[in-house]
PDB file of C-alpha atoms in Angstrom:
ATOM      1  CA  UNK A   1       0.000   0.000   0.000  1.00  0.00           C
ATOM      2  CA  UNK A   2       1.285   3.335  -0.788  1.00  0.00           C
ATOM      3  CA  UNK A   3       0.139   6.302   1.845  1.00  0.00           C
ATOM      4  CA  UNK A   4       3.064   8.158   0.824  1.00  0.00           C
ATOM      5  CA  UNK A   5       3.503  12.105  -0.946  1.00  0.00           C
ATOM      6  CA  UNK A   6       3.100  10.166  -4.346  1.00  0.00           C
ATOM      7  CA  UNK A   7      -0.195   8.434  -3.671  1.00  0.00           C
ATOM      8  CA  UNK A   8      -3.000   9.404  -6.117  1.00  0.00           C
ATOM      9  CA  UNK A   9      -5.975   8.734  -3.532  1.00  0.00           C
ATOM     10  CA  UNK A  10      -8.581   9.530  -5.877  1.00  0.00           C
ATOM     11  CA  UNK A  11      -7.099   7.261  -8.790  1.00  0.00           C
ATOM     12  CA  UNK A  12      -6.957   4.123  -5.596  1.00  0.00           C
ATOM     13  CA  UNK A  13     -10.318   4.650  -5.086  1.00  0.00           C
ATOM     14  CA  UNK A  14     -11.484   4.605  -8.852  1.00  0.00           C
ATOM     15  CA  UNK A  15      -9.487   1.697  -9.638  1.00  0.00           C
ATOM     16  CA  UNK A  16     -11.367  -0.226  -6.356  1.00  0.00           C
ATOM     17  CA  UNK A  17     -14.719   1.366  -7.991  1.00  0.00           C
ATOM     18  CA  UNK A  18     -13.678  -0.525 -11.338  1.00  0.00           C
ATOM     19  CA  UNK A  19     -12.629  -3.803  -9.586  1.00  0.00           C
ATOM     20  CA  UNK A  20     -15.857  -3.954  -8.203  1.00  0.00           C
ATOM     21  CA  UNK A  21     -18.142  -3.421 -11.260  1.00  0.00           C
ATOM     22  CA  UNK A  22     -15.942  -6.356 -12.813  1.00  0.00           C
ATOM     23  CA  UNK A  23     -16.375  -8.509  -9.754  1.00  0.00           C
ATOM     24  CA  UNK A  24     -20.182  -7.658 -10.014  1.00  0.00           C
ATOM     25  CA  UNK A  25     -20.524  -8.623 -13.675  1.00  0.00           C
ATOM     26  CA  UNK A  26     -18.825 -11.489 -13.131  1.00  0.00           C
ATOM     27  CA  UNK A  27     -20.816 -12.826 -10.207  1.00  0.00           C
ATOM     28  CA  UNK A  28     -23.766 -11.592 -11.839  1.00  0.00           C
ATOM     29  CA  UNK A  29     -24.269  -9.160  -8.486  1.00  0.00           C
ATOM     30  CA  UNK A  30     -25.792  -5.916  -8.940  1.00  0.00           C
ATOM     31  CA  UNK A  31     -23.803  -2.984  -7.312  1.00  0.00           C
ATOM     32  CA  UNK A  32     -26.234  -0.366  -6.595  1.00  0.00           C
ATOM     33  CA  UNK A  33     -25.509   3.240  -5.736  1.00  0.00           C
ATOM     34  CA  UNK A  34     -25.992   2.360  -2.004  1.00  0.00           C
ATOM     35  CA  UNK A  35     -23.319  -0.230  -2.088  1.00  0.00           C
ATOM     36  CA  UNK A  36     -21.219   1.731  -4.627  1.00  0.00           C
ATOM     37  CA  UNK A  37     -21.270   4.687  -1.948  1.00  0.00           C
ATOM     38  CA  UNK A  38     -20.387   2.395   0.719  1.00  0.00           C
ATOM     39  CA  UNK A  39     -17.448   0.815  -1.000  1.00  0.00           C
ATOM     40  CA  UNK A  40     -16.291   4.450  -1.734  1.00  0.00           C
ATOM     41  CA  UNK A  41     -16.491   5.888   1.390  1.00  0.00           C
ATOM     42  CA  UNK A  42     -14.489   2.874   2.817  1.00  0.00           C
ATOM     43  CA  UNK A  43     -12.077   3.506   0.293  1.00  0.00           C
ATOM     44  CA  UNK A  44     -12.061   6.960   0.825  1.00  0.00           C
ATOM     45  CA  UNK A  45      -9.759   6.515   4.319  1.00  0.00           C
ATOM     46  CA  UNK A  46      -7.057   4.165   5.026  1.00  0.00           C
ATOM     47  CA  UNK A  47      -8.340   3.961   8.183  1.00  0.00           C
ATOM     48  CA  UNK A  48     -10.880   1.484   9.489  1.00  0.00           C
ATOM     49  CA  UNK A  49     -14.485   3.018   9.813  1.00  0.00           C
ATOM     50  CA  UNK A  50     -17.327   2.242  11.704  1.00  0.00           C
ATOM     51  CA  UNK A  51     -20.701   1.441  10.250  1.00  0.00           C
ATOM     52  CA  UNK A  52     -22.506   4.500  12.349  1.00  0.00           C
ATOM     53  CA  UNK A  53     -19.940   6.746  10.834  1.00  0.00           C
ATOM     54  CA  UNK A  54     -21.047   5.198   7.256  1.00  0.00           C
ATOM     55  CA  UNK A  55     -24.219   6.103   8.656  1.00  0.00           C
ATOM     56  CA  UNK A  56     -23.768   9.448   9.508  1.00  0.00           C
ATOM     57  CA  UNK A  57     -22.205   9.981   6.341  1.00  0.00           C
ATOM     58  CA  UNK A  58     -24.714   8.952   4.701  1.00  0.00           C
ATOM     59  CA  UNK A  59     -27.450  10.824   6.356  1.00  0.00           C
ATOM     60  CA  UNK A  60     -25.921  14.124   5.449  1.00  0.00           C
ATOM     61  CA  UNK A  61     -26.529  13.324   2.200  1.00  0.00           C
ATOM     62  CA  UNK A  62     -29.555  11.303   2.392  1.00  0.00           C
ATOM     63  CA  UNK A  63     -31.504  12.068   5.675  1.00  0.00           C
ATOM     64  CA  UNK A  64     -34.001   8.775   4.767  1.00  0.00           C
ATOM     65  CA  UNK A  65     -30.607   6.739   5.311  1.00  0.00           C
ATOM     66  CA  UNK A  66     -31.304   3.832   8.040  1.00  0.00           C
ATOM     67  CA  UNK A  67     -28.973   1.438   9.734  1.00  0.00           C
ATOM     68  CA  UNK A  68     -30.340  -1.401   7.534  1.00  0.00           C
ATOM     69  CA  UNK A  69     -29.460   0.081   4.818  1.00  0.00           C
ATOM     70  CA  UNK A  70     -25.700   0.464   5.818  1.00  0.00           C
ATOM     71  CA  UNK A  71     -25.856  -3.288   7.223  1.00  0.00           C
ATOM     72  CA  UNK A  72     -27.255  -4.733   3.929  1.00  0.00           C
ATOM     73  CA  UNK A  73     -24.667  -2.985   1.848  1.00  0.00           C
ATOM     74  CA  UNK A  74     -21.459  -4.158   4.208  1.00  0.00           C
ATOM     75  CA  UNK A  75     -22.555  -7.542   3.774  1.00  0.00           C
ATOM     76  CA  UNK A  76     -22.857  -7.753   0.275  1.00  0.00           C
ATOM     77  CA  UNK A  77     -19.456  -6.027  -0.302  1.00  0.00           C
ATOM     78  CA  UNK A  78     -17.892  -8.434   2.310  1.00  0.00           C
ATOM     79  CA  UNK A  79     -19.711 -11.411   0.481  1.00  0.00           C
ATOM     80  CA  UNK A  80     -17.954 -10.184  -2.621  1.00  0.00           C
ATOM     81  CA  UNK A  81     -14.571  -9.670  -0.992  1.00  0.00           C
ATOM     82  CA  UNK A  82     -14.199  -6.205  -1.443  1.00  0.00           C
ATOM     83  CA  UNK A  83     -14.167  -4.940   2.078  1.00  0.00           C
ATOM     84  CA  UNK A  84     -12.472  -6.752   5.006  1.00  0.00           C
ATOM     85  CA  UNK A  85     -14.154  -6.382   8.626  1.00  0.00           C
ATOM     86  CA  UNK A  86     -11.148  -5.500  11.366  1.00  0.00           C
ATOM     87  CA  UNK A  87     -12.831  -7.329  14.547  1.00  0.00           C
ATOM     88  CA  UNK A  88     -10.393  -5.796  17.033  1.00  0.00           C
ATOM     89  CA  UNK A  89     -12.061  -2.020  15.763  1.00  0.00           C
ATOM     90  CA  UNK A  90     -15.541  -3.092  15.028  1.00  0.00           C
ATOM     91  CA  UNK A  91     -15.352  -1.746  11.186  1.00  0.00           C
ATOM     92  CA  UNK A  92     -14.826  -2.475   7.942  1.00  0.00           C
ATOM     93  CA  UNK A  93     -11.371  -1.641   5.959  1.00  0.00           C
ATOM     94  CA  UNK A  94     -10.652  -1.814   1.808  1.00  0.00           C
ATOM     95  CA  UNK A  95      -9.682  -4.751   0.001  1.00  0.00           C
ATOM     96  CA  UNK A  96      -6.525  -4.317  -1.458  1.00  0.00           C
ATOM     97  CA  UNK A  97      -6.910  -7.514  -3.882  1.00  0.00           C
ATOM     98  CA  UNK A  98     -10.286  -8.680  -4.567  1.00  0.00           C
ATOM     99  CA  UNK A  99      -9.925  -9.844  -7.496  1.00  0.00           C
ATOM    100  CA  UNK A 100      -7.892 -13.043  -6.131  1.00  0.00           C
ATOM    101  CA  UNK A 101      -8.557 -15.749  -3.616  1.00  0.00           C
ATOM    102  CA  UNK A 102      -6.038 -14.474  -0.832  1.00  0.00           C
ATOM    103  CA  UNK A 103      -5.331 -14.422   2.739  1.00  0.00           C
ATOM    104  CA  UNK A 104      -4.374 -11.565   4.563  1.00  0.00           C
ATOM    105  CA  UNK A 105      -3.155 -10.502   7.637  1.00  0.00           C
ATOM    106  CA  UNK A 106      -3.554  -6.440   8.801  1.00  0.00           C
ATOM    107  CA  UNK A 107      -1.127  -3.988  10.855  1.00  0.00           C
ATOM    108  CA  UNK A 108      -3.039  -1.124  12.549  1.00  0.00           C
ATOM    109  CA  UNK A 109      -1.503   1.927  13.346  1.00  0.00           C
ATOM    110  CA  UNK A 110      -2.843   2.793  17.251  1.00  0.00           C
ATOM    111  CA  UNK A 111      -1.764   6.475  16.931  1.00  0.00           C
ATOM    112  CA  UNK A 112      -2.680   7.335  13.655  1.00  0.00           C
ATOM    113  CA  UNK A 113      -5.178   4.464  12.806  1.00  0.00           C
ATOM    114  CA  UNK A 114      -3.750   3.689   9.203  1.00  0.00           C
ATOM    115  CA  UNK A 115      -4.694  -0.153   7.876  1.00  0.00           C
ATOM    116  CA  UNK A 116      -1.728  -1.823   5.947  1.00  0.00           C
ATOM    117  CA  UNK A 117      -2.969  -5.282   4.488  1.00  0.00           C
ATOM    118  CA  UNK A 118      -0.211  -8.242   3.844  1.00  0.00           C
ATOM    119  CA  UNK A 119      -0.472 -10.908   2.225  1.00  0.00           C
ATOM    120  CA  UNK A 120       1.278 -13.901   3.671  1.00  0.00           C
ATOM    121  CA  UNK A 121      -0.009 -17.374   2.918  1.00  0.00           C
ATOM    122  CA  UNK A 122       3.514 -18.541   4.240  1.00  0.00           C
ATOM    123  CA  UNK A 123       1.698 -17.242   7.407  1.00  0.00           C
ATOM    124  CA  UNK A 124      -1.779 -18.709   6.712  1.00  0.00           C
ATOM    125  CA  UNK A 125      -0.979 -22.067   6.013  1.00  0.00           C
ATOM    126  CA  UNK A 126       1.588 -22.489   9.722  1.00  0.00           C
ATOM    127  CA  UNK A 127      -1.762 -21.309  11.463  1.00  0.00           C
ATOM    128  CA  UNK A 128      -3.892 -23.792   9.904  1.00  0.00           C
ATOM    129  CA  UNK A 129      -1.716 -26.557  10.460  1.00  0.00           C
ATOM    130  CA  UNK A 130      -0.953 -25.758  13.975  1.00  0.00           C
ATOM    131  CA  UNK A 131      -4.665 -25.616  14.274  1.00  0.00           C
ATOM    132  CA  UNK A 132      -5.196 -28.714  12.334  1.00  0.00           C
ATOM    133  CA  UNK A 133      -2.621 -30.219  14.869  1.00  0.00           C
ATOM    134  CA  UNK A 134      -4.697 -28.921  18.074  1.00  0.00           C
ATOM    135  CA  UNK A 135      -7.822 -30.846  16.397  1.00  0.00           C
ATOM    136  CA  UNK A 136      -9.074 -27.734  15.233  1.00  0.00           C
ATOM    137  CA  UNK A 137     -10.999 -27.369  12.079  1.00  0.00           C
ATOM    138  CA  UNK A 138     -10.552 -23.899  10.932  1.00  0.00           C
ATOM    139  CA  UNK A 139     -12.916 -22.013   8.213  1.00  0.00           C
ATOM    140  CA  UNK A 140     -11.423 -18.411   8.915  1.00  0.00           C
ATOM    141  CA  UNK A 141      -8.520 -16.183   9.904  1.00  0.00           C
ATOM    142  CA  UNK A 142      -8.002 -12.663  10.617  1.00  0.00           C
ATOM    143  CA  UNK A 143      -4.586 -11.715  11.985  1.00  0.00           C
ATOM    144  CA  UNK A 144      -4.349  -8.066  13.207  1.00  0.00           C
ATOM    145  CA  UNK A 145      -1.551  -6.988  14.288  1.00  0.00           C
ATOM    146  CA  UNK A 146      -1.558  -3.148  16.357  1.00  0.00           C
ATOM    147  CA  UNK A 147       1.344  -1.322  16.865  1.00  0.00           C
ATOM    148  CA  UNK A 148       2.111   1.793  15.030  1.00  0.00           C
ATOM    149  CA  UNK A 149       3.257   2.769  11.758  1.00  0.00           C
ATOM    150  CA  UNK A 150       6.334   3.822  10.370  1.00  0.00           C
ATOM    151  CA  UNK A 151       5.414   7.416  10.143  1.00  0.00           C
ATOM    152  CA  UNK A 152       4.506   7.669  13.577  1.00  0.00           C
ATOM    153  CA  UNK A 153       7.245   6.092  14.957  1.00  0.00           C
ATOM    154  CA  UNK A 154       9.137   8.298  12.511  1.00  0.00           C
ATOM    155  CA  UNK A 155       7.180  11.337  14.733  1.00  0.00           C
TER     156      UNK A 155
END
């Protein structure tokens, strides 16, 4: 991920607009403007955000908006593997690949909240085996990692 001086943020977030209407078409899923707005908001910080703040967001634009509403849409773009939910924060963060099968693992900035997503399968595949050695059947993973971020420690 690039955060950096040289990072076109509104070029990120039409490219994840794009994925999406390909990954629609191809699963034959309809991306209405109430998911579409949803994705982009998401993708519109690197930070993790809450669904009451998608909400509130939302509301200022549409004052009919309704929790529901916000609910429905997260779960479709999680079904579809654009958005990732960060359980240690309660929200939802981008997907940085969605158009591939992948695992990830996520480091969270604590100071300046900044979501960096890996992609380590090296790291996937020793937790399901030491799983599968503890008995353990496993159908998900979600590593998060907090700390902070090179920028802040930079600080």
């Amino acid at each position: 991920m690039t955060t950096g001086k040289h990072h076109d943020h509104d070029a990120c977030v039409a490219s994840a607009l794009a994925a999406a209407e390909r990954i629609c078409s191809l699963k034959k899923a309809r991306l209405t403007p109430n998911r579409r707005r949803v994705l982009e908001l998401i993708w519109g910080s690197h930070d993790v955000v809450g669904a009451y703040d998608l909400l509130a967001t939302l509301q200022k634009e549409d004052p009919a908006a309704k929790p529901p509403t916000v609910y429905r849409a997260l779960e479709f773009l999680l079904d579809l593997g654009l958005i990732h939910r960060i359980e240690s924060a309660n929200g939802f963060t981008r997907c940085e690949a969605p158009e591939g099968a992948h695992v990830c693992q996520f480091l969270i900035c604590d100071d300046c909240g900044l979501v960096e997503e890996l992609h380590s399968s090296k790291l996937a595949s020793t937790l399901e085996a030491q799983a599968e050695d503890a008995g353990f059947e496993p159908t998900f993973q979600t590593v998060e990692v907090r700390g902070r971020c090179r920028s802040c420690v930079a600080r």
